Structures are given as C-alpha cells and as structure tokens.
GROMACS .gro file of C-alpha atoms in nm:
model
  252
    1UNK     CA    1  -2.871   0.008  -3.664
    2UNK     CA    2  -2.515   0.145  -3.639
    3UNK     CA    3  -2.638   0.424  -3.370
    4UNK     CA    4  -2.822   0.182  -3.239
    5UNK     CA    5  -2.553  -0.018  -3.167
    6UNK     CA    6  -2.294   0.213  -3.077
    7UNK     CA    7  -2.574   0.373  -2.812
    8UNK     CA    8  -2.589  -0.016  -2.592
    9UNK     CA    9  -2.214   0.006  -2.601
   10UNK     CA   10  -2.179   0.329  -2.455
   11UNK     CA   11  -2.465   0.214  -2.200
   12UNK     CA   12  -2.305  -0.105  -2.148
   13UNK     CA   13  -1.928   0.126  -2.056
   14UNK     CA   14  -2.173   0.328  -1.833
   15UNK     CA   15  -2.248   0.031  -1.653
   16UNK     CA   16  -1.921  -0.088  -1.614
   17UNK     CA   17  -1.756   0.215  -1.526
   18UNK     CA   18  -2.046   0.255  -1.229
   19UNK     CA   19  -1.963  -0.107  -1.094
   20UNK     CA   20  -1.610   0.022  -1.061
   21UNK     CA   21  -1.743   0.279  -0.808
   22UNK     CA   22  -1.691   0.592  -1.081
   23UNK     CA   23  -2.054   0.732  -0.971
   24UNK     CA   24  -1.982   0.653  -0.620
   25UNK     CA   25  -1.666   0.846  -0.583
   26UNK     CA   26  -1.807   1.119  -0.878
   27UNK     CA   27  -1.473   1.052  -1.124
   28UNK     CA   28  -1.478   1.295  -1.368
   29UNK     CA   29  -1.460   1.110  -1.648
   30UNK     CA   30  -1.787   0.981  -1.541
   31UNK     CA   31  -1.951   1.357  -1.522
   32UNK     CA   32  -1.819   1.429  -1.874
   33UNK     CA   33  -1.878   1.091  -2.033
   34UNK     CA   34  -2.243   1.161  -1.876
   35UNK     CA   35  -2.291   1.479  -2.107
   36UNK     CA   36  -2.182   1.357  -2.408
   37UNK     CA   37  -2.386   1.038  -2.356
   38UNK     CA   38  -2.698   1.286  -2.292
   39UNK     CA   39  -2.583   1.542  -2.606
   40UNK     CA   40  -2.619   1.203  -2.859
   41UNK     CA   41  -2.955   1.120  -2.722
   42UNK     CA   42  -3.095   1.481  -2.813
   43UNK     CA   43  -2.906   1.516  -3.120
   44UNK     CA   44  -3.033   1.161  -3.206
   45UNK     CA   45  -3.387   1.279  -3.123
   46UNK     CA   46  -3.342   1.583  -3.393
   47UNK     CA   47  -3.256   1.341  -3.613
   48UNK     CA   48  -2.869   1.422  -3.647
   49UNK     CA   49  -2.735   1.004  -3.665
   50UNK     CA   50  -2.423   1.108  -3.768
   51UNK     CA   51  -2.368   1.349  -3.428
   52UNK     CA   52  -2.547   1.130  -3.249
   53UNK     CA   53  -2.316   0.805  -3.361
   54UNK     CA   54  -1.986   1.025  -3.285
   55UNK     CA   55  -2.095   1.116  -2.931
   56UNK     CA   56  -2.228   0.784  -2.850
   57UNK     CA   57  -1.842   0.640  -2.953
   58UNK     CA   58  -1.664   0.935  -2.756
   59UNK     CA   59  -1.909   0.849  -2.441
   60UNK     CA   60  -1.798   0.495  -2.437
   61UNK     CA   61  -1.421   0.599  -2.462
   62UNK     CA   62  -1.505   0.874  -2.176
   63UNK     CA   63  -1.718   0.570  -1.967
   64UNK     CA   64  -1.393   0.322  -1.971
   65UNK     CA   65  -1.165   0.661  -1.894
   66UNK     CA   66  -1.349   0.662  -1.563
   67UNK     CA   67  -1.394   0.328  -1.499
   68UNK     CA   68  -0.951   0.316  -1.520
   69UNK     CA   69  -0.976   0.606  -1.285
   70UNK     CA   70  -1.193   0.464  -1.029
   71UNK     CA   71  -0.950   0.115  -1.020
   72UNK     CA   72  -0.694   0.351  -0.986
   73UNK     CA   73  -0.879   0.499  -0.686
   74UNK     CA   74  -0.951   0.172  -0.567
   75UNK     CA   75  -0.578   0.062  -0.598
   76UNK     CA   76  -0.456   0.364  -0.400
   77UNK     CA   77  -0.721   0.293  -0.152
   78UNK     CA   78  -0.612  -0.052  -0.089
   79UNK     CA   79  -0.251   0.046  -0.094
   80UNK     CA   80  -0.336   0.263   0.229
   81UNK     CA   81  -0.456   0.042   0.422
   82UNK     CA   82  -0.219  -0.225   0.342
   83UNK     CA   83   0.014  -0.001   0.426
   84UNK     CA   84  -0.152   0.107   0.754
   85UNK     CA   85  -0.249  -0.181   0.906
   86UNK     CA   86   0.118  -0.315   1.026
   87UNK     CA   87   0.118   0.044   1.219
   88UNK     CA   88  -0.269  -0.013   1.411
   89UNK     CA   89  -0.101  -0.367   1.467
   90UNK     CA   90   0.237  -0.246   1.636
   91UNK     CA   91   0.045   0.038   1.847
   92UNK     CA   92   0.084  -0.074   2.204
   93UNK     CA   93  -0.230  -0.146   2.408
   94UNK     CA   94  -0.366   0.208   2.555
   95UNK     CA   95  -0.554   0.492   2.430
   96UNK     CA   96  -0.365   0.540   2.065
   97UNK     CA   97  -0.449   0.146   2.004
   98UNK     CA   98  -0.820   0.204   2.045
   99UNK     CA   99  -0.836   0.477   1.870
  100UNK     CA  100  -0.620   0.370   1.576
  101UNK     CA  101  -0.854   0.037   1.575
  102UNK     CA  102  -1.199   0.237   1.522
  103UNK     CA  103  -1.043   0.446   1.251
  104UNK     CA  104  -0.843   0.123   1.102
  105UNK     CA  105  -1.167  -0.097   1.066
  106UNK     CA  106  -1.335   0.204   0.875
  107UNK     CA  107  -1.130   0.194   0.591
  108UNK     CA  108  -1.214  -0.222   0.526
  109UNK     CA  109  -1.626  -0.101   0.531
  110UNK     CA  110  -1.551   0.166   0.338
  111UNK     CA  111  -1.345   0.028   0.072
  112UNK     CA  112  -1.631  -0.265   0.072
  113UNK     CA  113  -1.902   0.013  -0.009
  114UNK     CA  114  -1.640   0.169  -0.324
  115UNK     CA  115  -1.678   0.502  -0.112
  116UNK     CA  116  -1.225   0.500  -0.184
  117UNK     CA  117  -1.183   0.851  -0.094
  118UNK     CA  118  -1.337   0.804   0.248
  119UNK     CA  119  -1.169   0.505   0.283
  120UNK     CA  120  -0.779   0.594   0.245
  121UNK     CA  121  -0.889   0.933   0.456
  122UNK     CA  122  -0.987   0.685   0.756
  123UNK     CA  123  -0.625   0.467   0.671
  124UNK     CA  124  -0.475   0.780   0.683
  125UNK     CA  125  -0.640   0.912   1.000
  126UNK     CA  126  -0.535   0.592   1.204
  127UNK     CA  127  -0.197   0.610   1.051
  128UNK     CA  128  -0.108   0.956   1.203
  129UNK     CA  129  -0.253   0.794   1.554
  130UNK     CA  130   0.061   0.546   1.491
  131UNK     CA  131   0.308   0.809   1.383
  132UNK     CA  132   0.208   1.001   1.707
  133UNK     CA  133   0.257   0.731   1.932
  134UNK     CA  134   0.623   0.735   1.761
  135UNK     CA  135   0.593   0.398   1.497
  136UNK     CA  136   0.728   0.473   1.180
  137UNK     CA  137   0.504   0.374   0.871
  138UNK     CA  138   0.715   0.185   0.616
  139UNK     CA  139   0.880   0.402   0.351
  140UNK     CA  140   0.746   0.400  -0.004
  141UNK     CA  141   0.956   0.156  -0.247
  142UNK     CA  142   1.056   0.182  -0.572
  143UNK     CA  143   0.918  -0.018  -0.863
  144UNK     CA  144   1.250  -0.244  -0.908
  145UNK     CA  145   1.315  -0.506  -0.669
  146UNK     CA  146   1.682  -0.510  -0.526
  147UNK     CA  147   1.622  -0.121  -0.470
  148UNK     CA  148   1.265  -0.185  -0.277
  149UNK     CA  149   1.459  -0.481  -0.044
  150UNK     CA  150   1.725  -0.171   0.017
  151UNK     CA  151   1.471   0.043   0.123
  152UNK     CA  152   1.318  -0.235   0.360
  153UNK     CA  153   1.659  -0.282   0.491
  154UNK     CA  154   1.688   0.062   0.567
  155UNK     CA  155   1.365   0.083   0.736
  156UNK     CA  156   1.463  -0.234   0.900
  157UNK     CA  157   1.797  -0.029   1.027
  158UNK     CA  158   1.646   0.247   1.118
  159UNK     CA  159   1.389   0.033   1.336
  160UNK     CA  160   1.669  -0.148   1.496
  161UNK     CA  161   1.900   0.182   1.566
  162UNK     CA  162   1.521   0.281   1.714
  163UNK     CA  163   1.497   0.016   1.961
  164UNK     CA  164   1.189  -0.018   1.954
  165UNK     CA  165   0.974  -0.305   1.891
  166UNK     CA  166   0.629  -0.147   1.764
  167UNK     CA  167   0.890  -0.045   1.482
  168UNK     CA  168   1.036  -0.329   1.347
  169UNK     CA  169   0.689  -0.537   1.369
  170UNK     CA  170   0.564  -0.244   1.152
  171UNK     CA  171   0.812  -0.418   0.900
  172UNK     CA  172   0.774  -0.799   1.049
  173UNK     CA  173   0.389  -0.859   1.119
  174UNK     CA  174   0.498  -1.247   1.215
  175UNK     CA  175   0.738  -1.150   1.504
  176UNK     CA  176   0.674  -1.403   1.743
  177UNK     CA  177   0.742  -1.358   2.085
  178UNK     CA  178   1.055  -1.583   2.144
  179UNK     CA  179   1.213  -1.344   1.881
  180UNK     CA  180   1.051  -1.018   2.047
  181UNK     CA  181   1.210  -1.138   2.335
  182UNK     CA  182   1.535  -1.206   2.173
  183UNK     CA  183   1.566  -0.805   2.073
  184UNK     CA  184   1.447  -0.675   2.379
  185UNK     CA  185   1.758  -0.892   2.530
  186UNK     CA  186   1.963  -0.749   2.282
  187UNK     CA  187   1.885  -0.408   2.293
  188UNK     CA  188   1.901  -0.410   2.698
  189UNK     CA  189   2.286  -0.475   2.589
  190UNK     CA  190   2.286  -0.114   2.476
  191UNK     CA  191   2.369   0.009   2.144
  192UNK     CA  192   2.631   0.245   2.156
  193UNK     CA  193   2.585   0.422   1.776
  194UNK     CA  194   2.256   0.352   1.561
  195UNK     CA  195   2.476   0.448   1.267
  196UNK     CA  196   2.693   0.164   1.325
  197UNK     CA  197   2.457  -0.090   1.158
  198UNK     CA  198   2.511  -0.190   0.851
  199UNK     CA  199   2.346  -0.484   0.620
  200UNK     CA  200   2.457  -0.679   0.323
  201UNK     CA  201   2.202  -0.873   0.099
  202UNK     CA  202   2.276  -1.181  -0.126
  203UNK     CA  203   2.186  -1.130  -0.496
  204UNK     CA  204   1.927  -1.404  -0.486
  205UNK     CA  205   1.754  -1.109  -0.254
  206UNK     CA  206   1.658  -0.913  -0.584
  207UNK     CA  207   1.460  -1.184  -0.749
  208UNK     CA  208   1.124  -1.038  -0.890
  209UNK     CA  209   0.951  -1.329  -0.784
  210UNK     CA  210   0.662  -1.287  -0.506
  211UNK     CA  211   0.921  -1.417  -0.249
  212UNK     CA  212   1.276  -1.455  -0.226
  213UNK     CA  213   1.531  -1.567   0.010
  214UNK     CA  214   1.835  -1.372   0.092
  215UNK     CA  215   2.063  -1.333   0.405
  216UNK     CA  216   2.198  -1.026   0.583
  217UNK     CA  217   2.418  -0.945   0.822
  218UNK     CA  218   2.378  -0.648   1.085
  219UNK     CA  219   2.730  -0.525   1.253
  220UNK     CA  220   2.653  -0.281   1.577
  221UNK     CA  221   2.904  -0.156   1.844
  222UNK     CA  222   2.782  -0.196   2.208
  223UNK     CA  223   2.798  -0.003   2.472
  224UNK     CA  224   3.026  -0.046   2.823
  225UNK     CA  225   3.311  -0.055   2.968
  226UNK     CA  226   3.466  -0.284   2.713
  227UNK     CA  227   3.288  -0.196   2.414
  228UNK     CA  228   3.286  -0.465   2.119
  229UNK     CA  229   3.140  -0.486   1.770
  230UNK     CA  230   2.842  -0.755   1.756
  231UNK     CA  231   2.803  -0.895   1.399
  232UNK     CA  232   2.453  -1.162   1.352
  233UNK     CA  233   2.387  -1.285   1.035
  234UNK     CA  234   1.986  -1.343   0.968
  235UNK     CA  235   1.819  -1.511   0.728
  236UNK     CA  236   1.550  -1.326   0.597
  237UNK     CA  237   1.222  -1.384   0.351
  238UNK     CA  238   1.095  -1.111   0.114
  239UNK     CA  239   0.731  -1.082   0.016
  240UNK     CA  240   0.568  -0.877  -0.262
  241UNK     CA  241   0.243  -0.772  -0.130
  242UNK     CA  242  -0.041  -0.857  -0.394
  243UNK     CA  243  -0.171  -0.500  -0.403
  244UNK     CA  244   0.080  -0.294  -0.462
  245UNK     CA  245   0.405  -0.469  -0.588
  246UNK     CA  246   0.570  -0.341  -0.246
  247UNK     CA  247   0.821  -0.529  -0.014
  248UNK     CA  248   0.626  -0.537   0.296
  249UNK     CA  249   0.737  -0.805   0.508
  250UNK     CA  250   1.021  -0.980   0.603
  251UNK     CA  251   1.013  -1.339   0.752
  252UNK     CA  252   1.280  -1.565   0.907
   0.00000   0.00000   0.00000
C-alpha cells in the first residue's frame, strides 16, 4: 500500500510539473525525475518494494524540482516582455515599428502555449529592433526599493539629457500628448550639458508598497546667448510591476 501510494504521488508531481510547461520546454529536472520514476516501476516489477518506494519518493522531489524550474522559466519569460513592450511602444512609426510589432506579439502566443524559451527569444529579438532604432530599454533594478526608484531616475536622466521622446515613454507608457508636447518645447530651448541634470526624491519615494508618491526636481543649464539654469519640480508616481517586483513606470 505504501508503494502504492508513494507511486500516485510521484504521478500526481509528474502531472503538475507538466502543467507548468516542464515537458514543453524539456527542464531537466523533468528528464531525470522521468528515469527514476521509470527505474521504481521495473524494480517494483522484480519485486524490490523497498527500491521501488525510495525511487518513487526521489521522483516526486525531482517532479516538483522541475515544476520550480519551469515557473522560473515562465517568470523570466514574462519579465522580457514586460520589459520589452514599453520599447515596441516608443518605436516611431516606419519600418523598425513593424517589425518590432510582428516579433513583439510572438512572445504573448508563445508564452500562452508555455513554449518560454521561444518566447523571451522573440521579446528579445524585437527588443534589439528598439535598441537599433536608438531607444534605450530600461535598466535592470535592484531588489530594494529606494535603490530601484534611483535607477529609474537615472534612466529617466539619461532619457531627458537624450532628448528624445521614444526614450522617456520607454520609462512613462502614459505620456500624453499635452506633456509630449511640453518636452519637445522644452528641449527646442536647447540643453546646453546633459550632465547638468540632477534629481532629488522625497523619502516617501522608497515605500515598498505597489505605488508611491514622491517629488523630484530636475536642474539643467540652457543653452544661448544668456545661458540660465532651469530648475522644475515634478511630481511623480512609482509603480511595482506585478511580475517582476521592478519600478517600471512613472506617472504624474
């Protein structure tokens, strides 16, 4: 009864670990778990329970092994495209865009059929389209929170000192067109030194909540005749993304 038992546990791991998408995407785990799963039914045949009941255990342990790995997959397949899809978004209208868009919607089907290996190949395919046409993906963040919003603040500041648009919607999916407007006025002024810009955040900005509130201010010196320092304060909206803990977006 005990091998019994301990066999329709390992089966029901097996089954788990394939609903994950371990066979799909051949995890190892799955391959070896496999074996040993096969080893306990022969031994079991021959009579040997007490091989038989310490493979069927180790097969289950080996099933859930690559039923973690394929989530993991999954997770780092999701990631991608989260992290892509700002970049097919701030592609301007042309070739690149079209291009980006058939390799951008791959990764969605893909990721639907638990083929993840495929799928964060296509992300990353349409994300080199974007880094071609000169948008810079966001940079990865670190797990704490104050030192992720730094790191979207410098991507912000380097999308800013970039003066260009498709960059800092990379970082600001909801820029509406009043505001694109409003830094395509401000950049016609001419920034004299990208290095010039420079951003303060308010400690409520390092909550570890899924959203925080926190305001900034961005000095630049301007280019002319009579060149001045321009100093706007904004007040910004941080959002953990769902899938992987990252600071993605910022909102006014």
């Amino acid at each position: 009864m005990a091998v019994s038992t301990r066999r329709d546990s390992a089966v029901a791991a097996r089954e788990r670990a394939i609903a994950a998408g371990a066979e799909k995407n051949i995890v190892p785990a799955l391959i070896l778990a496999q074996s040993m799963f096969e080893s306990s039914d022969r031994a079991l045949q021959r009579g040997d329970q007490s091989l038989a009941l310490r493979g069927y255990v180790e097969a289950a342990q080996a099933y859930g092994r690559a039923r973690d790995e394929a989530r993991a997959m999954d997770r780092e397949a999701q990631h991608m495209i989260e992290r892509v899809s700002p970049v097919v978004q701030a592609i301007p209208t042309g070739r690149a865009a079209s291009n980006a868009g058939v390799f951008s919607g791959a990764p969605e089907s893909l990721l639907h059929e638990q083929d993840f290996t495929l799928a964060k190949v296509a992300a990353q395919s349409a994300e080199q389209i974007g880094i071609d046409a000169g948008i810079a993906p966001p940079s990865a963040q670190p797990p704490a929170a104050r030192a992720a919003v730094d790191v979207l603040l410098s991507d912000l500041g380097r999308a800013l000192a970039s003066q260009r648009i498709s960059n800092i919607r990379v970082l600001y999916p909801g820029l509406t067109e009043s505001e694109r407007h409003g830094w395509e006025t401000f950049f016609a002024t001419g920034i004299r030194s990208p290095q010039s810009s420079r951003w303060r955040i308010s400690p409520s900005a390092a909550a570890p909540r899924t959203a925080t509130c926190g305001r900034c201010s961005n000095t630049c010196r301007l280019a002319g005749a009579h060149a001045r320092v321009d100093r706007r304060r904004f007040a910004m909206r941080f959002e953990r993304k769902e899938v992987d803990g990252g600071w993605r977006r910022l909102r006014n």
